[in-house]
Tab-separated table of C-alpha atoms in Angstrom:
chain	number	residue	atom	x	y	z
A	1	UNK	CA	178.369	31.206	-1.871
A	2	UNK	CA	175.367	31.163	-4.377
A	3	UNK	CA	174.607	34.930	-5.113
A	4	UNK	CA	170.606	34.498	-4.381
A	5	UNK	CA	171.942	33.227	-0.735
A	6	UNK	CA	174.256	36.102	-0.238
A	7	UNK	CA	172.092	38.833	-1.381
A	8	UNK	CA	169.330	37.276	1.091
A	9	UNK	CA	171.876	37.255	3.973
A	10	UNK	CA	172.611	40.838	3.176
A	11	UNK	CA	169.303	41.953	2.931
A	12	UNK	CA	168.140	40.166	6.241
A	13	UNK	CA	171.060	42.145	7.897
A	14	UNK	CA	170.110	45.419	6.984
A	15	UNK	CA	166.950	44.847	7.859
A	16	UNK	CA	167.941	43.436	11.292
A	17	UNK	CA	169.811	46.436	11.469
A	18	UNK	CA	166.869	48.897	10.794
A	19	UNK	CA	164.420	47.442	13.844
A	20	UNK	CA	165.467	49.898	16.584
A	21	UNK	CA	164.873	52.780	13.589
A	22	UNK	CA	161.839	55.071	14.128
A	23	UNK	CA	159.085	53.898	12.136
A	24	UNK	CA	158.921	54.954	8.650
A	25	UNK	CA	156.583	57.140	7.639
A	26	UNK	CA	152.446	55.588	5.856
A	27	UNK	CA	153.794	56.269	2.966
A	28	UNK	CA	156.165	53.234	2.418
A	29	UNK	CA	153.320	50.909	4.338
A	30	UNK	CA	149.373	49.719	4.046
A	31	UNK	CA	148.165	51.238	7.004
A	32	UNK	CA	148.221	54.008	9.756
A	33	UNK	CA	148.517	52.689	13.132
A	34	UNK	CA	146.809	54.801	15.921
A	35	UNK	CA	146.722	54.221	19.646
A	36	UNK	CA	144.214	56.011	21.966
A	37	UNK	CA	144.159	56.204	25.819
A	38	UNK	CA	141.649	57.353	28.002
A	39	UNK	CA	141.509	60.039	30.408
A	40	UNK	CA	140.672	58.772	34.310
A	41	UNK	CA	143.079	59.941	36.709
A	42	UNK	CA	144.615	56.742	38.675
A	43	UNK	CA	142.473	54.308	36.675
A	44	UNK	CA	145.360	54.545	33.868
A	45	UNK	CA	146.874	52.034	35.417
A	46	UNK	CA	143.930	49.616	33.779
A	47	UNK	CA	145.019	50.872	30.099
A	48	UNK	CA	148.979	50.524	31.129
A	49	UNK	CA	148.644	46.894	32.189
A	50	UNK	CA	146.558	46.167	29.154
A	51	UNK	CA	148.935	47.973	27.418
A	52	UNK	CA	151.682	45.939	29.247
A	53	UNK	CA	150.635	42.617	27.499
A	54	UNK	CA	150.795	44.032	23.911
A	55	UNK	CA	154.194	45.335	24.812
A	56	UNK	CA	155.524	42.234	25.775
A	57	UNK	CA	153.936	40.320	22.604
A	58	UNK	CA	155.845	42.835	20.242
A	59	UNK	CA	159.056	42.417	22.194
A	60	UNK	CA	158.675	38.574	21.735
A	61	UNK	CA	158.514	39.232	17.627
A	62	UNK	CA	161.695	41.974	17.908
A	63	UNK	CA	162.801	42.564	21.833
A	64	UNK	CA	164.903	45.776	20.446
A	65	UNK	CA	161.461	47.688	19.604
A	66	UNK	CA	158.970	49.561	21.582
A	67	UNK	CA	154.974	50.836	21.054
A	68	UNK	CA	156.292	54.069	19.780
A	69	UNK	CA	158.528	52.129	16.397
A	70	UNK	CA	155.046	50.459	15.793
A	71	UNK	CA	152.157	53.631	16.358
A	72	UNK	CA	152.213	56.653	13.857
A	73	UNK	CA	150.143	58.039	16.553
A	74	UNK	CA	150.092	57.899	20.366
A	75	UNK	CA	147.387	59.764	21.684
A	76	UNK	CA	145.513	60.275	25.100
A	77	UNK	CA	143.316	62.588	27.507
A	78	UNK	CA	144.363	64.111	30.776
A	79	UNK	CA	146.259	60.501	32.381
A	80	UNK	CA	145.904	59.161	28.822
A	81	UNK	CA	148.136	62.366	27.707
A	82	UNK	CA	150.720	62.096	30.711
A	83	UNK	CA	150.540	58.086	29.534
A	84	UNK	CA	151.168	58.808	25.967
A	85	UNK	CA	154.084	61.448	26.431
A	86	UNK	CA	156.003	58.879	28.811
A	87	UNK	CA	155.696	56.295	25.789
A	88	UNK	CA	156.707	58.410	22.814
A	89	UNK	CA	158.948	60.893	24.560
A	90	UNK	CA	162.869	59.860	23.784
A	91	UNK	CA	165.249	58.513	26.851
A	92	UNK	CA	167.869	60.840	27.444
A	93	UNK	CA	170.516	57.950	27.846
A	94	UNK	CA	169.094	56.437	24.242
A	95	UNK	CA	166.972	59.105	22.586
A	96	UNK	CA	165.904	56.077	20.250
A	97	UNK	CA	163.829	54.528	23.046
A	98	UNK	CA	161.011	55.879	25.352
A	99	UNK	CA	160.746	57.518	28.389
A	100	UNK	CA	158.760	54.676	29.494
A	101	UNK	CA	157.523	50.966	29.038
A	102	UNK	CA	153.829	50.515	29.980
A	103	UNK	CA	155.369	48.094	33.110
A	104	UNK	CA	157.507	51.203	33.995
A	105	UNK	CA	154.270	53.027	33.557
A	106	UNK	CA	152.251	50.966	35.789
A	107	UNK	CA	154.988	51.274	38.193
A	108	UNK	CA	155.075	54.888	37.970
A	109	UNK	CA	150.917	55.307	38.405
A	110	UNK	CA	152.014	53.041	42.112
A	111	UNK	CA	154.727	54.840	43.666
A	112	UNK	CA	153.804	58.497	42.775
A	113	UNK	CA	150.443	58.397	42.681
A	114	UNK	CA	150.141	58.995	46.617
A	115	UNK	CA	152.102	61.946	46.016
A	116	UNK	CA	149.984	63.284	43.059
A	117	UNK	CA	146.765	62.723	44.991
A	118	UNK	CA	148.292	63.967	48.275
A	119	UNK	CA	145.317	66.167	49.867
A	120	UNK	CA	145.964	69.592	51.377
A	121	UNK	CA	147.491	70.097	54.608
A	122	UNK	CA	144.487	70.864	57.151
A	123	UNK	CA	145.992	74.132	57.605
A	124	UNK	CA	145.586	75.250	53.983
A	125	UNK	CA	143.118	77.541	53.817
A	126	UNK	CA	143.045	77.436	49.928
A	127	UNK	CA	140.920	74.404	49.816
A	128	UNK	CA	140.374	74.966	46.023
A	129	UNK	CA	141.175	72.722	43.974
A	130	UNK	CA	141.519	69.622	45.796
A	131	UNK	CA	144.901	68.676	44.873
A	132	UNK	CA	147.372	71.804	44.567
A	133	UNK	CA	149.393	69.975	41.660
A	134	UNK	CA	153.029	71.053	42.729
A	135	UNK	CA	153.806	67.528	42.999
A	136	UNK	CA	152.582	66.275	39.296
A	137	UNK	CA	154.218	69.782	38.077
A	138	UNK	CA	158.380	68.940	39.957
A	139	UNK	CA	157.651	65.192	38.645
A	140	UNK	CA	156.580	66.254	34.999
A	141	UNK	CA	159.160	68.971	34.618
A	142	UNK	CA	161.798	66.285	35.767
A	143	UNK	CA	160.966	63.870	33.146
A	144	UNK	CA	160.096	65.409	30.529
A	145	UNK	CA	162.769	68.203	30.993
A	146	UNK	CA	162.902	70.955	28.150
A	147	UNK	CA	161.748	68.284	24.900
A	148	UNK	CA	159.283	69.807	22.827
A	149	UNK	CA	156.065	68.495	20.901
A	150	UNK	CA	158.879	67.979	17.727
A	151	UNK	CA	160.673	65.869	18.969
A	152	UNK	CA	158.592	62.470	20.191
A	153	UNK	CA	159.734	59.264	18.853
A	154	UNK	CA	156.197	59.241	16.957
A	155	UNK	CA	153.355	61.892	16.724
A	156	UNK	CA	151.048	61.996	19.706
A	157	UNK	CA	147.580	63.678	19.215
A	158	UNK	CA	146.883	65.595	23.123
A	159	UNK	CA	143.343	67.487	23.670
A	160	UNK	CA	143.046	70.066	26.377
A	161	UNK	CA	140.642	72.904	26.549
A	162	UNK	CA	141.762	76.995	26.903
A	163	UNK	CA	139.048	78.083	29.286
A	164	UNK	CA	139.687	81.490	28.268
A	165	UNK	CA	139.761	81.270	24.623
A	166	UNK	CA	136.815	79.341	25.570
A	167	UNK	CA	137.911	76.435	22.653
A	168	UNK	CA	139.792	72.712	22.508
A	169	UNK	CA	143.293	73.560	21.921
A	170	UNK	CA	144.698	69.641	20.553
A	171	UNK	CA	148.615	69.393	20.148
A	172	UNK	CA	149.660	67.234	17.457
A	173	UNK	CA	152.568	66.663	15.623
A	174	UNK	CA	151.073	66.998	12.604
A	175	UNK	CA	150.089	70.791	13.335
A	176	UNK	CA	153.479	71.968	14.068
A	177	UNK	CA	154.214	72.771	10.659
A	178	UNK	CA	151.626	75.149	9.906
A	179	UNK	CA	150.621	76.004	13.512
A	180	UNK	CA	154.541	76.632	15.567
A	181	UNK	CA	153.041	78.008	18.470
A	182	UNK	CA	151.430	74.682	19.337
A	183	UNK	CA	155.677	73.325	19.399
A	184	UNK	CA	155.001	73.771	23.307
A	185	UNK	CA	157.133	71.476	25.593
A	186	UNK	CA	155.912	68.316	26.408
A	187	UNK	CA	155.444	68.941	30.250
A	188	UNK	CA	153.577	71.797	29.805
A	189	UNK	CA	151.160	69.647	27.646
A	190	UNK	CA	151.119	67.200	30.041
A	191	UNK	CA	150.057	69.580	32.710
A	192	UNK	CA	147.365	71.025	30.779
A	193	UNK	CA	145.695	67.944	29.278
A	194	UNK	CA	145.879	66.440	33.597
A	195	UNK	CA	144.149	69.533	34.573
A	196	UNK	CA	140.723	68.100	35.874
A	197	UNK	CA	138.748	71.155	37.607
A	198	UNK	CA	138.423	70.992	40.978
A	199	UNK	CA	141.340	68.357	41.141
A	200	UNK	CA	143.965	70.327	39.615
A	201	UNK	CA	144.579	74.051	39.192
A	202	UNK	CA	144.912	74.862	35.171
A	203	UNK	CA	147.896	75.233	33.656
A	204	UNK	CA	148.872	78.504	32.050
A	205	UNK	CA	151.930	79.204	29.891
A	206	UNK	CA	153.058	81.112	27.047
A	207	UNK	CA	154.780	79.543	24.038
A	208	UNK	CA	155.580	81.447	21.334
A	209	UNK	CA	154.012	84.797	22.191
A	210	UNK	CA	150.701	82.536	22.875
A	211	UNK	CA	149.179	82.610	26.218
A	212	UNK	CA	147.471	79.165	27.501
A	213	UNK	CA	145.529	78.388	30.572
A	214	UNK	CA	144.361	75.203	30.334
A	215	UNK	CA	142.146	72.935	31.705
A	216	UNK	CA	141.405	68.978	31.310
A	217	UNK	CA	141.668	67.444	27.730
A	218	UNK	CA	138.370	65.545	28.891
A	219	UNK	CA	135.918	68.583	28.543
A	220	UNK	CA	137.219	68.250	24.662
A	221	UNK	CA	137.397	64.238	24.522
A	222	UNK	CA	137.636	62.313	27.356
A	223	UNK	CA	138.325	59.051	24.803
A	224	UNK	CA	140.483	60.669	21.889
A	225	UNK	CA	140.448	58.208	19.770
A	226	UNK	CA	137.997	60.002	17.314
A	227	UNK	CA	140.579	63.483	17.288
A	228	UNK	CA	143.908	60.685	16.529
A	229	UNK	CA	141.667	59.495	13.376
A	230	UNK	CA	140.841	62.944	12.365
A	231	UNK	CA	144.370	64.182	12.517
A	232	UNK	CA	145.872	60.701	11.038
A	233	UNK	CA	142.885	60.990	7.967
A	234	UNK	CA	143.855	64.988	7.396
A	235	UNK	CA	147.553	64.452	7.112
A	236	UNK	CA	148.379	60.847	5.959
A	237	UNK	CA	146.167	60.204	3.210
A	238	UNK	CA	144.135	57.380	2.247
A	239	UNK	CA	145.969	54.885	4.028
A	240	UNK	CA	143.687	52.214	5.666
A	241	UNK	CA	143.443	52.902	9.850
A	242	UNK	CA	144.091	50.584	12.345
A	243	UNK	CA	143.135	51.993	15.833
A	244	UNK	CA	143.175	50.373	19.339
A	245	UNK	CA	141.728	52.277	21.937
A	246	UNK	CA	141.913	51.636	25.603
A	247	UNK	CA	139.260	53.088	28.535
A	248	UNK	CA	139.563	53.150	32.179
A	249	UNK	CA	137.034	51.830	33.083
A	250	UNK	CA	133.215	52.535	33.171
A	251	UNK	CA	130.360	51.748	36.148
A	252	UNK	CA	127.399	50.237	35.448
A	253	UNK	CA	124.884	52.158	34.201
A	254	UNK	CA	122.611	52.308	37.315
A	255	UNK	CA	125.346	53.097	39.495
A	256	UNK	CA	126.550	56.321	37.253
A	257	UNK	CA	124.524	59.101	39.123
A	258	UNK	CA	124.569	57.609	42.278
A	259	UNK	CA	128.298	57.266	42.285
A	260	UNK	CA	129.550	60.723	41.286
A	261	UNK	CA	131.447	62.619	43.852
A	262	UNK	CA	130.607	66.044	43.322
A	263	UNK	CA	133.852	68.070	45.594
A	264	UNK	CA	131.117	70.369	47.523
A	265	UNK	CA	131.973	73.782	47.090
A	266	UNK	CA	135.031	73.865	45.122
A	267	UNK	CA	132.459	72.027	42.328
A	268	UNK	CA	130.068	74.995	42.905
A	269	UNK	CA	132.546	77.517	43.044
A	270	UNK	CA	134.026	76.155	39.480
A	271	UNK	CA	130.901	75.613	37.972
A	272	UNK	CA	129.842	79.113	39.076
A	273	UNK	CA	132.893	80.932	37.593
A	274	UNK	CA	133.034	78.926	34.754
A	275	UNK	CA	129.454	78.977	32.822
A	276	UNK	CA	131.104	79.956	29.884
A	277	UNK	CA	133.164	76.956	29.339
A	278	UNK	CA	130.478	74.352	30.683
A	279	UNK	CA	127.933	76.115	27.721
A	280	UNK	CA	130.787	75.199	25.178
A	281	UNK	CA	131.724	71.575	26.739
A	282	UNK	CA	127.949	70.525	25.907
A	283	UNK	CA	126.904	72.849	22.879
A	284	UNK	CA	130.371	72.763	21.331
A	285	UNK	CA	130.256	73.656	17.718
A	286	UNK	CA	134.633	73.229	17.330
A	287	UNK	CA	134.920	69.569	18.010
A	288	UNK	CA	131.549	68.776	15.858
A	289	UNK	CA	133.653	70.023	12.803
A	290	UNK	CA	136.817	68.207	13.849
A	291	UNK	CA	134.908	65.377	14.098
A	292	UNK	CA	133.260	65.509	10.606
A	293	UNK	CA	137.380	65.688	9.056
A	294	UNK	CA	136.724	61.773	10.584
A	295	UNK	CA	133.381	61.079	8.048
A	296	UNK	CA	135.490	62.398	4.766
A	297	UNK	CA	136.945	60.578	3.142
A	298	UNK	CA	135.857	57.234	4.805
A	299	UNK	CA	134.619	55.535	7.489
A	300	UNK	CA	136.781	52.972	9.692
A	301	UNK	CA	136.751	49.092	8.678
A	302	UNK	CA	135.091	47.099	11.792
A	303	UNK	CA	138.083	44.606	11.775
A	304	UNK	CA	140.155	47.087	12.241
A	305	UNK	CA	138.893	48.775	15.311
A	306	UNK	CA	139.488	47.184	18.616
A	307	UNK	CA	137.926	48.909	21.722
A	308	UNK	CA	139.461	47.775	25.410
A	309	UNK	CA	137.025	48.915	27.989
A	310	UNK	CA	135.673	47.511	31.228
A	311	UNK	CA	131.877	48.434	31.021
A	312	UNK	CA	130.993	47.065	34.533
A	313	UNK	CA	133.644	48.267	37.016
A	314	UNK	CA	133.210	47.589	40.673
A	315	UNK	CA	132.007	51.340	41.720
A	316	UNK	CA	134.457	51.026	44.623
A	317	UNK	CA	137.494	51.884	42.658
A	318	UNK	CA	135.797	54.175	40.024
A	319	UNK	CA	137.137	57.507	41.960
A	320	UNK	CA	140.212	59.148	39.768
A	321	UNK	CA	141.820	59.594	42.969
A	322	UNK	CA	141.680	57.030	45.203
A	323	UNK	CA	145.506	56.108	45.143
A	324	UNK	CA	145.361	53.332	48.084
A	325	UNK	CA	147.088	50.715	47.597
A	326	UNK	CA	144.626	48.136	47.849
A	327	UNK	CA	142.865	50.047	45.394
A	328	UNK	CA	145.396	50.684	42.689
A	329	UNK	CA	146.102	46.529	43.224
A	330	UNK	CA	142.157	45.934	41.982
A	331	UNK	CA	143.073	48.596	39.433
A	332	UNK	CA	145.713	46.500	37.771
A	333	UNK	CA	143.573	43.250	38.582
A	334	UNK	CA	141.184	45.031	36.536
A	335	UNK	CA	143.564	45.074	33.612
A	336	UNK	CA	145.006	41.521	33.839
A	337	UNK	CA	140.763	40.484	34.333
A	338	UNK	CA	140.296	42.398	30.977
A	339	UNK	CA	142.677	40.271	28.555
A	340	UNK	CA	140.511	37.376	29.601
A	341	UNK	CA	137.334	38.716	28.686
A	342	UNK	CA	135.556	38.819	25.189
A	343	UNK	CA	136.341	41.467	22.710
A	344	UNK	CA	133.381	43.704	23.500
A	345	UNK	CA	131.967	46.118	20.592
A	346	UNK	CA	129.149	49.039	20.902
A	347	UNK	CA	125.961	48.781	19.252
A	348	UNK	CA	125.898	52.151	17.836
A	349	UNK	CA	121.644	51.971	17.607
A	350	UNK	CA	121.687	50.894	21.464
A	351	UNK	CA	124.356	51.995	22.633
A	352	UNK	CA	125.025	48.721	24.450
A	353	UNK	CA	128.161	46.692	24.236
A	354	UNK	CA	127.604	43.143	23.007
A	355	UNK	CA	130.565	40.566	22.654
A	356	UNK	CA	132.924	38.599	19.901
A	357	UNK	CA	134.123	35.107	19.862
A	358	UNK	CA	137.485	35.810	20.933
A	359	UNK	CA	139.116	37.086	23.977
A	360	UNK	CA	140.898	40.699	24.409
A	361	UNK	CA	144.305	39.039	24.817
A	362	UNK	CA	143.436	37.202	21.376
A	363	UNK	CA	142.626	40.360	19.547
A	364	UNK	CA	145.983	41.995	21.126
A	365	UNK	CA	147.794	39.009	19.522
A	366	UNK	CA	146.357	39.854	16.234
A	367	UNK	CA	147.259	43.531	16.324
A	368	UNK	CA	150.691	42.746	17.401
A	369	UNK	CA	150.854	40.797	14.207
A	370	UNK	CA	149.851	42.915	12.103
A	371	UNK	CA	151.586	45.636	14.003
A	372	UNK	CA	154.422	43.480	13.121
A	373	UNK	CA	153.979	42.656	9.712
A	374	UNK	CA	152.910	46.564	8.652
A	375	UNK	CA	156.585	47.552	10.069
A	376	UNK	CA	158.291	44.727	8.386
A	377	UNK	CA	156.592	45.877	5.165
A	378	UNK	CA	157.603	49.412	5.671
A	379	UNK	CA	161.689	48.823	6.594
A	380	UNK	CA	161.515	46.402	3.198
A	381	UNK	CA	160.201	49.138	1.189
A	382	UNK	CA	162.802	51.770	2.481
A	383	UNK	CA	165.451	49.545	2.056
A	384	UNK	CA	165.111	49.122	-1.573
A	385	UNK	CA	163.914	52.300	-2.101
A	386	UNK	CA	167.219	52.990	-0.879
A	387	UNK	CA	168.998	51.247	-3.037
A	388	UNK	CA	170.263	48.311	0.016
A	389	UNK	CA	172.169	50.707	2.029
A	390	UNK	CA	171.454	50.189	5.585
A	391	UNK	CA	168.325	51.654	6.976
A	392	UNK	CA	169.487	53.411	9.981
A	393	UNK	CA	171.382	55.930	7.731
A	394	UNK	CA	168.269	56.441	5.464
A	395	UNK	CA	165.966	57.478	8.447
């Protein structure tokens, strides 16, 4: 056999062999990958079914593979957090794989979501918060079991909010290191980043000697994607970002005010008890600084942003908690509607969204191949760099 035809049948092999490997590290690539999720309660099923059709375009490149051997960071607010954890958290019958897929995902927001949004009995006189929780807690605990912020398939950037250290707490990966109380277990993170007041109760814990009570990642970022970038540009260099960041959905403008629910007195008897942590939500001096870590060194190419959002939802199905099923069927319609649609980017001077010439399942196509491509680039690197010995015994 000619020796340039062996050595390429070789080399394909290993490399075959190294797809269902974790995803090596920037270092050995061109870019860092980030994907953000929204918080929303139920409307996560709108980022999971968008999320849905990427999946299936990266399986049709490599069907062994999953979001987490493709993202150096998964990250996501209050349903965006539970969302992200169930992606990047290993299978206990193949810790190389997820927890979830987003169809699992989307499957998961329809059969338990009646149960997480199951109202009070009318004979509970604790009528504060809304939704007592013990349902999300049994469900969490049960998947996620005893794994630990160490040990996702990829690093997942998680804001929540201590309401009575009165600051953003975000788990990361990346902080582990240098910061081992934060090596928390994933369902306890998933518990605090869900915990909307007046929905949930907060979540309190101690890890580490640590206490935590916390509340909803959203009063630190309801749309993360700004914290992943920070956290990616602090510990991976000068590595070119690629971020794709999914909403759940947003009303029209002139239907905002007259659309919020406020939840009567348990809203008053929050807000009342909680001035403290309302005066830091809006005059926040901690998350201004973790956003300038975003500004230095560099700012994000445009190409290499792509924002998913629905800017005009039907005010209808806007409520985080309306978990009938008609509703969470226009939810997912929602998503499907949204791969149609133009790419839509903000106009940072207007704050209005204005569109491209291509559609949001296009754009998804074109991540996925350069999702693709920046993975293929970083198993051929590590394979040489190892000298052609095969991958899955050099990660």
């Amino acid at each position: 056999m000619c020796p340039l035809l062996l050595f390429s049948l070789v080399f394909l092999s290993q490399l075959m062999g190294g797809f269902n490997t974790p995803l090596p590290p920037p270092s050995y690539g061109d870019h860092v990958s980030i994907l953000s999720i929204d918080g929303g309660g139920i409307r996560g099923i709108i980022p999971a079914t968008v999320l849905e059709y990427l999946d299936k375009a990266l399986k049709e490149k490599d069907p062994t593979t999953s979001l987490a051997h493709y993202f150096d960071v998964i990250s996501g607010t209050s349903t965006g957090g539970l969302m992200s954890l169930m992606l990047a958290a290993p299978n206990s019958s193949d810790i190389k794989r997820p927890l979830f897929t987003p169809s699992q995902v989307v499957q998961f927001y329809k059969i338990y979501g009646p149960q997480i949004f199951k109202p009070r009995a009318w004979y509970d006189l604790q009528k504060c918060p809304k939704y007592d929780g013990k349902f999300l807690e049994y469900k969490t605990g049960e998947l996620l079991k005893k794994l630990r912020l160490s040990e996702t398939l990829t690093n997942v950037v998680i804001p929540t909010f201590d309401q009575k250290k009165n600051n953003p707490v975000i788990f990361s990966n990346f902080k582990v290191k240098s910061e081992p109380y934060l090596n928390v277990k994933l369902s306890d993170i998933g518990l605090g980043t869900s915990a909307a007041p007046t929905y949930f109760p907060s979540h309190r814990f101690q890890n580490d000697q640590v206490q935590f009570d916390l509340v909803d990642g959203a009063l630190s970022a309801n749309n993360p994607a700004l914290a992943a970038v920070s956290e990616a540009i602090q510990h991976s260099g000068q590595k070119e970002i690629m971020l794709l960041s999914l909403g759940t959905g947003r009303t029209k403008a002139e239907d905002k005010l007259g659309n919020i629910i406020f939840e009567g007195f348990c809203m008053v008897s929050w807000l009342a008890t909680h001035v403290e942590v309302v005066s830091e939500v809006l005059y926040s001096t901690d998350m201004t600084h973790y956003y300038l870590a975003t500004i230095f060194p560099g700012l994000l190419p445009a190409d290499n942003y792509l924002r998913i959002q629905e800017y005009n939802m039907d005010p209808s199905i806007a409520a985080m908690d309306n978990v009938e099923e008609e509703n969470m069927y226009n939810l997912e319609k929602v998503g499907n509607e949204l791969l149609l649609q133009n790419v839509k980017r903000m106009n940072v001077n207007t704050f209005v969204p204005f569109e491209l010439n291509q559609t949001n399942a296009q754009a998804l196509d074109r991540f996925a191949e350069e999702l693709y491509a920046e993975r293929q680039l970083r198993l051929k690197r590590k394979y040489m760099e190892n000298g052609g010995r095969p991958l899955i015994e050099s990660v």
